[in-house]
Coordinates of C-alpha atoms and ligand atoms in Angstrom, one line a residue:
X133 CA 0.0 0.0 0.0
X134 CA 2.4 2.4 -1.3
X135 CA 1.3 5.6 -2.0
X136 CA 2.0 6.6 -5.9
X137 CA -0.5 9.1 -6.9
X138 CA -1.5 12.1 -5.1
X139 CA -3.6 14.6 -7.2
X140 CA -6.0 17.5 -6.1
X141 CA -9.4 18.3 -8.0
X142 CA -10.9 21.5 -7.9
X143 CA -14.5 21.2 -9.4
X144 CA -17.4 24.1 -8.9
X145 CA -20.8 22.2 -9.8
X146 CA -23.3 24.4 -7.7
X147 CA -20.4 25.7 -5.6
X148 CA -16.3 25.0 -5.4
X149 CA -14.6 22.0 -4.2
X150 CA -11.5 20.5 -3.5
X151 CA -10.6 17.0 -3.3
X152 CA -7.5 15.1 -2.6
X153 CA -7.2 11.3 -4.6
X154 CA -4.5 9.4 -3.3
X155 CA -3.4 6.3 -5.4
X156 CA -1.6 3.3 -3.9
X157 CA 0.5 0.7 -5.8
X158 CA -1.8 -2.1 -5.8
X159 CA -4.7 0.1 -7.4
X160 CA -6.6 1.3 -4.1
X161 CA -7.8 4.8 -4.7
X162 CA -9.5 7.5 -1.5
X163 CA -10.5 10.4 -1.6
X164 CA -10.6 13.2 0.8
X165 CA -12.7 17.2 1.3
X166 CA -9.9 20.0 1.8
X167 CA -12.9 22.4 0.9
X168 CA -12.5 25.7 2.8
X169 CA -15.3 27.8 1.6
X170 CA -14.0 31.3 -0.3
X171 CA -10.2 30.2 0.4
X172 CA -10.4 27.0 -1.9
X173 CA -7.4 27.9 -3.6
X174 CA -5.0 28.5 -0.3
X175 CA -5.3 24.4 0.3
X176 CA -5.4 23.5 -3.3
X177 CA -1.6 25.3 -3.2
X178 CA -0.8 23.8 0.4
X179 CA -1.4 20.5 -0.6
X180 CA -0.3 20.6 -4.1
X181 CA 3.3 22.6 -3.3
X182 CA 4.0 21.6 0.3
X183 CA 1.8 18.1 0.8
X184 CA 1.0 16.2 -2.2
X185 CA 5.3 15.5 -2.6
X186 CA 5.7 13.8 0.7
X187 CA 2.9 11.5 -0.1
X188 CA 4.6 9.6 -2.7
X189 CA 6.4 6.5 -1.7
X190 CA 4.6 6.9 1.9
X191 CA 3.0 3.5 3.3
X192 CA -1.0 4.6 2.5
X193 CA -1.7 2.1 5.7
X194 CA 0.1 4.6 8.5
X195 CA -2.8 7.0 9.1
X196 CA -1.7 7.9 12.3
X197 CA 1.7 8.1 11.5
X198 CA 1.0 10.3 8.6
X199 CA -1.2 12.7 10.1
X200 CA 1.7 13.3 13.2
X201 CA 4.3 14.1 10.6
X202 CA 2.3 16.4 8.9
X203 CA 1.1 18.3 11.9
X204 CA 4.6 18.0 13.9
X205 CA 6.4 18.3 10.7
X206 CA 5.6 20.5 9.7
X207 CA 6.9 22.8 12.4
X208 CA 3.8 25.6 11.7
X209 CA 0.7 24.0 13.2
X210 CA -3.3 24.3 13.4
X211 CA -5.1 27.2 11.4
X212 CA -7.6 26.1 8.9
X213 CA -6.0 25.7 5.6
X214 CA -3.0 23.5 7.1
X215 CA -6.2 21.6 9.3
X216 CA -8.1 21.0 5.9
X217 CA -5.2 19.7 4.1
X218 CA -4.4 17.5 6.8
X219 CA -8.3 16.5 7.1
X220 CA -8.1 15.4 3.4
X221 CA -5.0 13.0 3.5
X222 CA -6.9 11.4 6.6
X223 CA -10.1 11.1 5.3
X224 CA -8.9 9.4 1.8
X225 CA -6.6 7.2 4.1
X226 CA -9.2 6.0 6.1
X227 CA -11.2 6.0 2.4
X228 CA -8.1 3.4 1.0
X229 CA -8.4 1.7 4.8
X230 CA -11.7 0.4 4.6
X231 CA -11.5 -0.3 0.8
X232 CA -8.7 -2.8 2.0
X233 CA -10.3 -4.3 4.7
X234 CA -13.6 -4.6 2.7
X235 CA -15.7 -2.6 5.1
X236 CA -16.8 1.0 5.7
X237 CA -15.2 3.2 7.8
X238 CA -17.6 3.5 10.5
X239 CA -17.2 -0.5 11.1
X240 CA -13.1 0.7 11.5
X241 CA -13.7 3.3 14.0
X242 CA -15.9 0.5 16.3
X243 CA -18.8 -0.3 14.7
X244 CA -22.2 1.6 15.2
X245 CA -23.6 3.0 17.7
X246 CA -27.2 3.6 16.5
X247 CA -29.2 2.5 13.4
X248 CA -29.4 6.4 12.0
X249 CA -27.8 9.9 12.4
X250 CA -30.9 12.0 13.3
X251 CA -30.0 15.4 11.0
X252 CA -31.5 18.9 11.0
X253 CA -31.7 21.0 7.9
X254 CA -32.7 24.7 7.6
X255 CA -35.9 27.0 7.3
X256 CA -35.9 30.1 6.6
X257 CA -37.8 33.3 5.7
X258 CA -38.0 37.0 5.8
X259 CA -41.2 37.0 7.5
X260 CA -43.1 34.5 9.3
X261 CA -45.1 33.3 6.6
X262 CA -42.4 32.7 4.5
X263 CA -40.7 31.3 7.9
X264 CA -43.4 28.4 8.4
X265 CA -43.4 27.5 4.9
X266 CA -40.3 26.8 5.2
X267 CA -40.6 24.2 8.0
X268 CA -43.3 22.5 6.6
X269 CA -41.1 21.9 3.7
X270 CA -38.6 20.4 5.5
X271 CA -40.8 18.4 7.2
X272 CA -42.1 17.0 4.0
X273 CA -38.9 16.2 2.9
X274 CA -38.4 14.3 6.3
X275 CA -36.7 16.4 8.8
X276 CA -37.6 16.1 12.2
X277 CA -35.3 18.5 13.4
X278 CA -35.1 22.4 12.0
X279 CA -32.6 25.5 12.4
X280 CA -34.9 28.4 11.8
X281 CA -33.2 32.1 10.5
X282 CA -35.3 34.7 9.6
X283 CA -35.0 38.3 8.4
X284 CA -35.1 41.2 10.8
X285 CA -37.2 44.5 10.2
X286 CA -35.1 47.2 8.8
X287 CA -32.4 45.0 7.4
X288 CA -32.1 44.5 4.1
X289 CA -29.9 41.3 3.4
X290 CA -29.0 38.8 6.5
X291 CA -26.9 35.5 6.1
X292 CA -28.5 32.4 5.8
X293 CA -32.0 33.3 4.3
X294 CA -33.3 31.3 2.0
X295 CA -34.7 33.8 -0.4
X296 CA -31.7 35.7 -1.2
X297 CA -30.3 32.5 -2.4
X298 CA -27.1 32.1 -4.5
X299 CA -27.6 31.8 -8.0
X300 CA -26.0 28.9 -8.9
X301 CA -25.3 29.3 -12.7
X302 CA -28.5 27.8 -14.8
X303 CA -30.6 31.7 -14.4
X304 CA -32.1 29.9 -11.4
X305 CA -31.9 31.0 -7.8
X306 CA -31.8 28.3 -5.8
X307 CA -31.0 28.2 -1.6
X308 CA -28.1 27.3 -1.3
X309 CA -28.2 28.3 2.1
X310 CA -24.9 29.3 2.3
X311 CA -24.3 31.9 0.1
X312 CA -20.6 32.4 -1.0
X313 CA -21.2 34.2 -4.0
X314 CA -19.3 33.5 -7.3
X315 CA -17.7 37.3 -8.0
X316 CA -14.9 39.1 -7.8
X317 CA -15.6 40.3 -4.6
X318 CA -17.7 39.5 -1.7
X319 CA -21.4 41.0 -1.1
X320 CA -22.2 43.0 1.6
X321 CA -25.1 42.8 4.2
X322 CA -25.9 45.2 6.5
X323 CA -26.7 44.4 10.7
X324 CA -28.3 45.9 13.7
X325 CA -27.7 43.3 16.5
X326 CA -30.2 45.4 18.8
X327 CA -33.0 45.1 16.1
X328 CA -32.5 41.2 15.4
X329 CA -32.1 40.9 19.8
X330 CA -35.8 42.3 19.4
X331 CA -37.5 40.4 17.1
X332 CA -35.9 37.0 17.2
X333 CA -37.6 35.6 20.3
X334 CA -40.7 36.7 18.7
X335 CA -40.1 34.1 16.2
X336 CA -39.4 31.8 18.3
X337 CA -42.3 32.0 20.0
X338 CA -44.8 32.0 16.9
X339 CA -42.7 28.9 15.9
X340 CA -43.7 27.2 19.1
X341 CA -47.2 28.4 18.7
X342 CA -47.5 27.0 15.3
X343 CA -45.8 24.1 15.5
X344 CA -46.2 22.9 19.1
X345 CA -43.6 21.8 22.3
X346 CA -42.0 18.5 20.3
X347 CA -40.2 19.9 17.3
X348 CA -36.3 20.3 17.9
X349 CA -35.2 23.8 17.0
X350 CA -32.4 25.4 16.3
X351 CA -30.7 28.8 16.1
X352 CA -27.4 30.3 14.6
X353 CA -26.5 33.7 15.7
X354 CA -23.1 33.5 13.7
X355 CA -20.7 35.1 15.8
X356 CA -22.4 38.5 16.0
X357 CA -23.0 39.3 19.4
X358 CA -21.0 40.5 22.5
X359 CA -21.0 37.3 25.6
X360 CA -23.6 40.2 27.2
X361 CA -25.6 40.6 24.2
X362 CA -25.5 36.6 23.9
X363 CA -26.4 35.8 27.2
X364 CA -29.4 38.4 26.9
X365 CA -30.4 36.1 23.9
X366 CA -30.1 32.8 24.7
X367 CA -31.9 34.2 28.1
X368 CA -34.7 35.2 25.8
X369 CA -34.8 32.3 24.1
X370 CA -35.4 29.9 27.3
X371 CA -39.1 30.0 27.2
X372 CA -38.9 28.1 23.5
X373 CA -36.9 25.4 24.6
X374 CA -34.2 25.2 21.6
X375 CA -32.4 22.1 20.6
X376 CA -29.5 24.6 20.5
X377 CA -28.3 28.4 20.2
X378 CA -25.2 28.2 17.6
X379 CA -22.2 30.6 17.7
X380 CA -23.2 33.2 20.0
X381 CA -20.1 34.9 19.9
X382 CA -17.2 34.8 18.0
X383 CA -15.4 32.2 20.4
X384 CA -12.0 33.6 20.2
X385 CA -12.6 34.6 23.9
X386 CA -13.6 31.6 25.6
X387 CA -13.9 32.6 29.0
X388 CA -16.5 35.2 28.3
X389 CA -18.7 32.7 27.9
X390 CA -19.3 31.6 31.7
X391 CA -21.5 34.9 31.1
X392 CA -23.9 33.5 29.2
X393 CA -24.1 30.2 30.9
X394 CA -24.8 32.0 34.2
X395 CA -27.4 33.8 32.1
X396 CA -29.3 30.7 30.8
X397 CA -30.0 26.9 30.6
X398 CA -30.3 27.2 26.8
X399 CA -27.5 24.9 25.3
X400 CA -24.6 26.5 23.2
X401 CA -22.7 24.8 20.5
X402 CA -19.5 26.3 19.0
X403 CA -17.1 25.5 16.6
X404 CA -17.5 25.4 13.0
X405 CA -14.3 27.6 12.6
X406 CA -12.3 26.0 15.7
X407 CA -9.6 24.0 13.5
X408 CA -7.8 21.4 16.5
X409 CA -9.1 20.1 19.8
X410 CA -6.8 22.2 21.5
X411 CA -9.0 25.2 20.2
X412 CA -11.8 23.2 22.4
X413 CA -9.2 22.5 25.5
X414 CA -11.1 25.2 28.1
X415 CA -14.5 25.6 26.4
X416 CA -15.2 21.7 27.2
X417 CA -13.2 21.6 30.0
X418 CA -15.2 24.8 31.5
X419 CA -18.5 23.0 30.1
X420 CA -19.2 26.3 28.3
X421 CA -20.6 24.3 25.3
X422 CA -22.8 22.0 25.1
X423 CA -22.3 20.5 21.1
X424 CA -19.0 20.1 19.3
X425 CA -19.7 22.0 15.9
X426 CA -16.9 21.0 14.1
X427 CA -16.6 19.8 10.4
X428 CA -14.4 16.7 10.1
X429 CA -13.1 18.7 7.0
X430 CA -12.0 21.8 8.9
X431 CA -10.9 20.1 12.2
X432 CA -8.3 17.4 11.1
X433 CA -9.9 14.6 9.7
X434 CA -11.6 11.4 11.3
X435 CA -8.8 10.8 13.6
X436 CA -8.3 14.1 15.3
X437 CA -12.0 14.6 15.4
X438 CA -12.7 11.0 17.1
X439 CA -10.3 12.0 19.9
X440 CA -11.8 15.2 19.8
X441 CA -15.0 13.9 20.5
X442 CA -13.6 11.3 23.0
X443 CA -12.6 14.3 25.2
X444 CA -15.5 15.8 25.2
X445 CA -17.7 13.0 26.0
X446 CA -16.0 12.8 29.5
X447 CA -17.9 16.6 29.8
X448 CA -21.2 15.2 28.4
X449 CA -21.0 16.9 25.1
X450 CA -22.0 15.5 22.1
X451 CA -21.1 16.0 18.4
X452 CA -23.4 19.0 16.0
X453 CA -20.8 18.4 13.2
X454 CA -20.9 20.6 10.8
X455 CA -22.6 20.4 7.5
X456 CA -23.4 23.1 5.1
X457 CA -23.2 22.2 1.2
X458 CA -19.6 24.2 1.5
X459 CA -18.6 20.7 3.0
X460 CA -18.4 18.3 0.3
X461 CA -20.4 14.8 0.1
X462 CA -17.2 13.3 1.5
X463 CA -17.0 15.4 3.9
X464 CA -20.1 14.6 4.8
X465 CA -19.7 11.3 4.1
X466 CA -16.7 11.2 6.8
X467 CA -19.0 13.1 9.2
X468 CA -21.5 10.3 9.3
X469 CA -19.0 7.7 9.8
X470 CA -17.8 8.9 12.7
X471 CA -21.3 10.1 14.0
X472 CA -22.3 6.5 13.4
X473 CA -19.6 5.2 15.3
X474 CA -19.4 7.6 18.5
X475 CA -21.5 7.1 21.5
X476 CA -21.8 10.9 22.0
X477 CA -23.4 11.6 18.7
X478 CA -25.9 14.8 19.0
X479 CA -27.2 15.4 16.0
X480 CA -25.8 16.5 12.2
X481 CA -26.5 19.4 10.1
X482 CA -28.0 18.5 6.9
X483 CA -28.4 20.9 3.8
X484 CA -28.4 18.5 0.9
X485 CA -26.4 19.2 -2.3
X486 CA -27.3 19.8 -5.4
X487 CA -28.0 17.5 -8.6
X488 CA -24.9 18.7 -10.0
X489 CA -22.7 18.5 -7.2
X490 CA -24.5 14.4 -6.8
X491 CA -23.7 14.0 -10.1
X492 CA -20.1 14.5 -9.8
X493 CA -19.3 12.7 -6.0
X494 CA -21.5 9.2 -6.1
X495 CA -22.9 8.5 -3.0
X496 CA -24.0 6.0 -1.2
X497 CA -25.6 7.3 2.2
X498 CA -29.4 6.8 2.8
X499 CA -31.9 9.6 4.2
X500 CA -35.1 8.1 5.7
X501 CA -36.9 9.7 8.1
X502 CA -35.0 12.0 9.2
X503 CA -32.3 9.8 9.5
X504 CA -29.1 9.8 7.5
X505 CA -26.7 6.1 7.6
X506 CA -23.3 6.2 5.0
X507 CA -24.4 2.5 3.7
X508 CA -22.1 0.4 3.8
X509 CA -19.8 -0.1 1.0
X510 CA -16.7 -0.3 1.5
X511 CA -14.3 3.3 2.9
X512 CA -16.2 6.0 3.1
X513 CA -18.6 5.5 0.1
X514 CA -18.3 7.9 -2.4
X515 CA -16.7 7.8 -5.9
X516 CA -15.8 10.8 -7.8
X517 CA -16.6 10.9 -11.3
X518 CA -13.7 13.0 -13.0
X519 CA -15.1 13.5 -16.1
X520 CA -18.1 14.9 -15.1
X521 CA -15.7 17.0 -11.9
X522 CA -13.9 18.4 -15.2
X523 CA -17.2 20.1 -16.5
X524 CA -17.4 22.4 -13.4
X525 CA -14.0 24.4 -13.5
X526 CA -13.2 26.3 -10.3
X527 CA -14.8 30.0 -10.0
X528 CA -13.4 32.7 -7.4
X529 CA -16.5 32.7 -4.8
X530 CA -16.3 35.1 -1.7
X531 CA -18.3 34.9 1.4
X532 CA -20.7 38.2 2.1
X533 CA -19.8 40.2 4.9
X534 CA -21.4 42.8 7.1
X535 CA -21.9 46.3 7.7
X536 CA -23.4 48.4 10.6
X537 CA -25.1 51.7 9.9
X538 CA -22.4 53.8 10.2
X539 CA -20.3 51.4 7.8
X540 CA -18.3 49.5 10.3
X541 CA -17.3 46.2 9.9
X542 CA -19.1 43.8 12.2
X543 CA -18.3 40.4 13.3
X544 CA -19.2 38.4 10.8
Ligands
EZ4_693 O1 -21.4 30.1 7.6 O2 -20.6 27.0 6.1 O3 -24.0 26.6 10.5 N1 -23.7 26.8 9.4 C1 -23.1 28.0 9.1 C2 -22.6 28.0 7.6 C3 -21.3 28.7 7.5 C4 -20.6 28.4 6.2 C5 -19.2 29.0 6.2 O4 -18.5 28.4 5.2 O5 -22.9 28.8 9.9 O6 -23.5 28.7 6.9
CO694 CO1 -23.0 28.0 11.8

């Protein structure tokens, strides 16, 4: 199982991605996500200039091995385009892994844990209306579990709602909930943290009026508030019982978060942009969080994140990974072999990619009821097609960021 082959594809079919495709010797092939969202090209060159070299000849088998000497060897450590590269080589040697052993990757990692991975996707709307729509549309399409953003009076454009979707190329408009725009530079929205403090329990609590007691929600305040504005919120919030208040703050200070958990019983999960579990050293230690939100592609790979998770199930917290389309099907794919296989699974975000973007990565996880399993084939179960990656070529694609009134920069 020596490695000869190391190449990195760069495909856009709704939106861009990067994949690793290592190649041993005796003909195994995995692949890996190094996808970081409006960056892409910063790990394409990382892993094409500085990783991809020492790949060749390695033994494909040494996973742990492998992901030490690119970490420690590297001599610069953590931040998230060295993370994502890293994530890729693990996740594609895991992929080769359980293609040589002839099972998938979950059955590797211990076997699982539960018969399904309960995911929530996400409504939106400007307006209620629109809002509960929204829901009921998820529900159709089977989720029993639902992140709600909505707009806010007096703003114009806010992340994450479903109408001011991304136009993804065809002249249609389609959600894809996480708009990084294709341009030359990014959009901006504009923010008013006292406005959305007002109106968002409001929501919430037409939500729960509509839609009764039972029905997990969920909430991402992405980063924007101060730990005093947070714990105001997630105060507010109490009365509607939420499955979870995401990024309150921008987590860099860790220890201002005690302030909102003296504030309120309404859980927290953090961590979609932490990179390592040393980044998550205090904030489980302190039990300031209540859900790891990491991506397996942003936080190391399979083996980083299973300790990661390991550690924090000694504080009772369970896994949220990460899963916006910006995190590729294997990605995703990665994320529900390790959900499978950890006892302190939570729950796992869900947004579905497109037909394009299924067209190029094969898949074959199932979704039934509101429960997603990676099937069992062999590694980590998906196959990319190249000829059909090859029809997509890469396009510069920026986040949006936010202004305040007076034109400052906010958090994003
Ligand atoms: O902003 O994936 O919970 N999900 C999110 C996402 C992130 C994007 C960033 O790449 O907050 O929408
Ligand atoms: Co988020």
């Amino acid at each position: 199982m020596i490695i000869d082959k190391a190449e990195v594809i760069v495909t856009s079919p709704d939106r861009n991605f990067v994949t690793l495709r290592i190649t041993t010797d005796d003909g195994l092939v995995g692949i890996g996500d190094a996808t970081l969202n409006g960056r892409e090209l910063a790990v394409v060159a990382y892993l094409q200039e500085h990783v991809a070299p020492l790949l060749l000849g390695a033994d494909a088998s040494r996973i742990e091995d492998m992901w030490q000497f690119l970490y420690r060897g590297a001599y610069w450590r953590r931040g998230p385009v060295t993370m994502a590269a890293i994530a890729a080589v693990d996740m594609a040697l895991w992929d080769i892994k359980g293609k040589a052993a002839g099972m998938p990757v979950y059955q590797l990692l211990g076997g699982a844990s539960r018969d399904g991975l309960m995911a929530y996707g996400h409504a939106s709307g400007k307006e209620l209306p629109e809002i509960f729509d929204s829901i009921r549309a998820h529900q159709e399409k089977g989720f029993r579990s639902i992140r709600v953003q909505t707009g806010v009076p007096g703003l114009k454009a806010i992340y994450g709602i479903a109408s001011q979707g991304a136009d993804v190329g065809d002249g249609s408009v389609r959600y894809d909930h996480e708009p990084a725009r294709r341009g030359a530079r990014p959009t901006q929205e504009d923010w008013d943290t006292r406005a959305y403090l007002r109106h968002i329990p409001t929501v919430f609590e037409a939500v729960r009026n509509e839609f009764g007691p039972e029905l997990p929600l969920l909430h991402d305040g992405h980063h924007r508030m101060t730990p005093l504005q947070a714990a105001k919120l997630a105060k507010s919030l109490e009365p509607y019982d939420l499955f979870w208040l995401e990024d309150c703050t921008p987590a860099e200070n860790q220890e201002a978060l005690k302030l909102v958990r003296q504030a309120s019983t309404t859980p927290l999960a953090i961590g979609e942009i932490f990179n390592t579990y040393w980044d998550y050293k205090d904030i489980i230690a302190n039990q300031l969080i209540d859900y790891v939100r990491s991506a397996v592609t942003h936080t190391g790979g399979i083996s980083h994140m299973k300790k990661l998770m390991d550690y924090a199930a000694m504080f009772q917290i369970k896994s949220g990974f990460h899963g916006p389309t910006d995190v590729s099907p294997v990605g995703m794919a990665a994320a529900m072999h390790l959900g499978l296989a950890i006892h302190n699974f939570g729950i796992q975000e869900y947004m579905q990619h497109g037909e394009r973007t299924n067209q190029v990565f094969r898949q074959t996880f199932t979704w039934n009821d509101g429960y997603l399993h990676p099937g069992d084939e062999p590694g980590l179960g998906v196959t990319l097609d190249v000829d059909e990656a090859g029809k997509y070529p890469y396009e510069q694609a920026y986040l949006p960021f936010n202004r305040l009134a007076d034109g400052t920069v906010h958090d994003w």
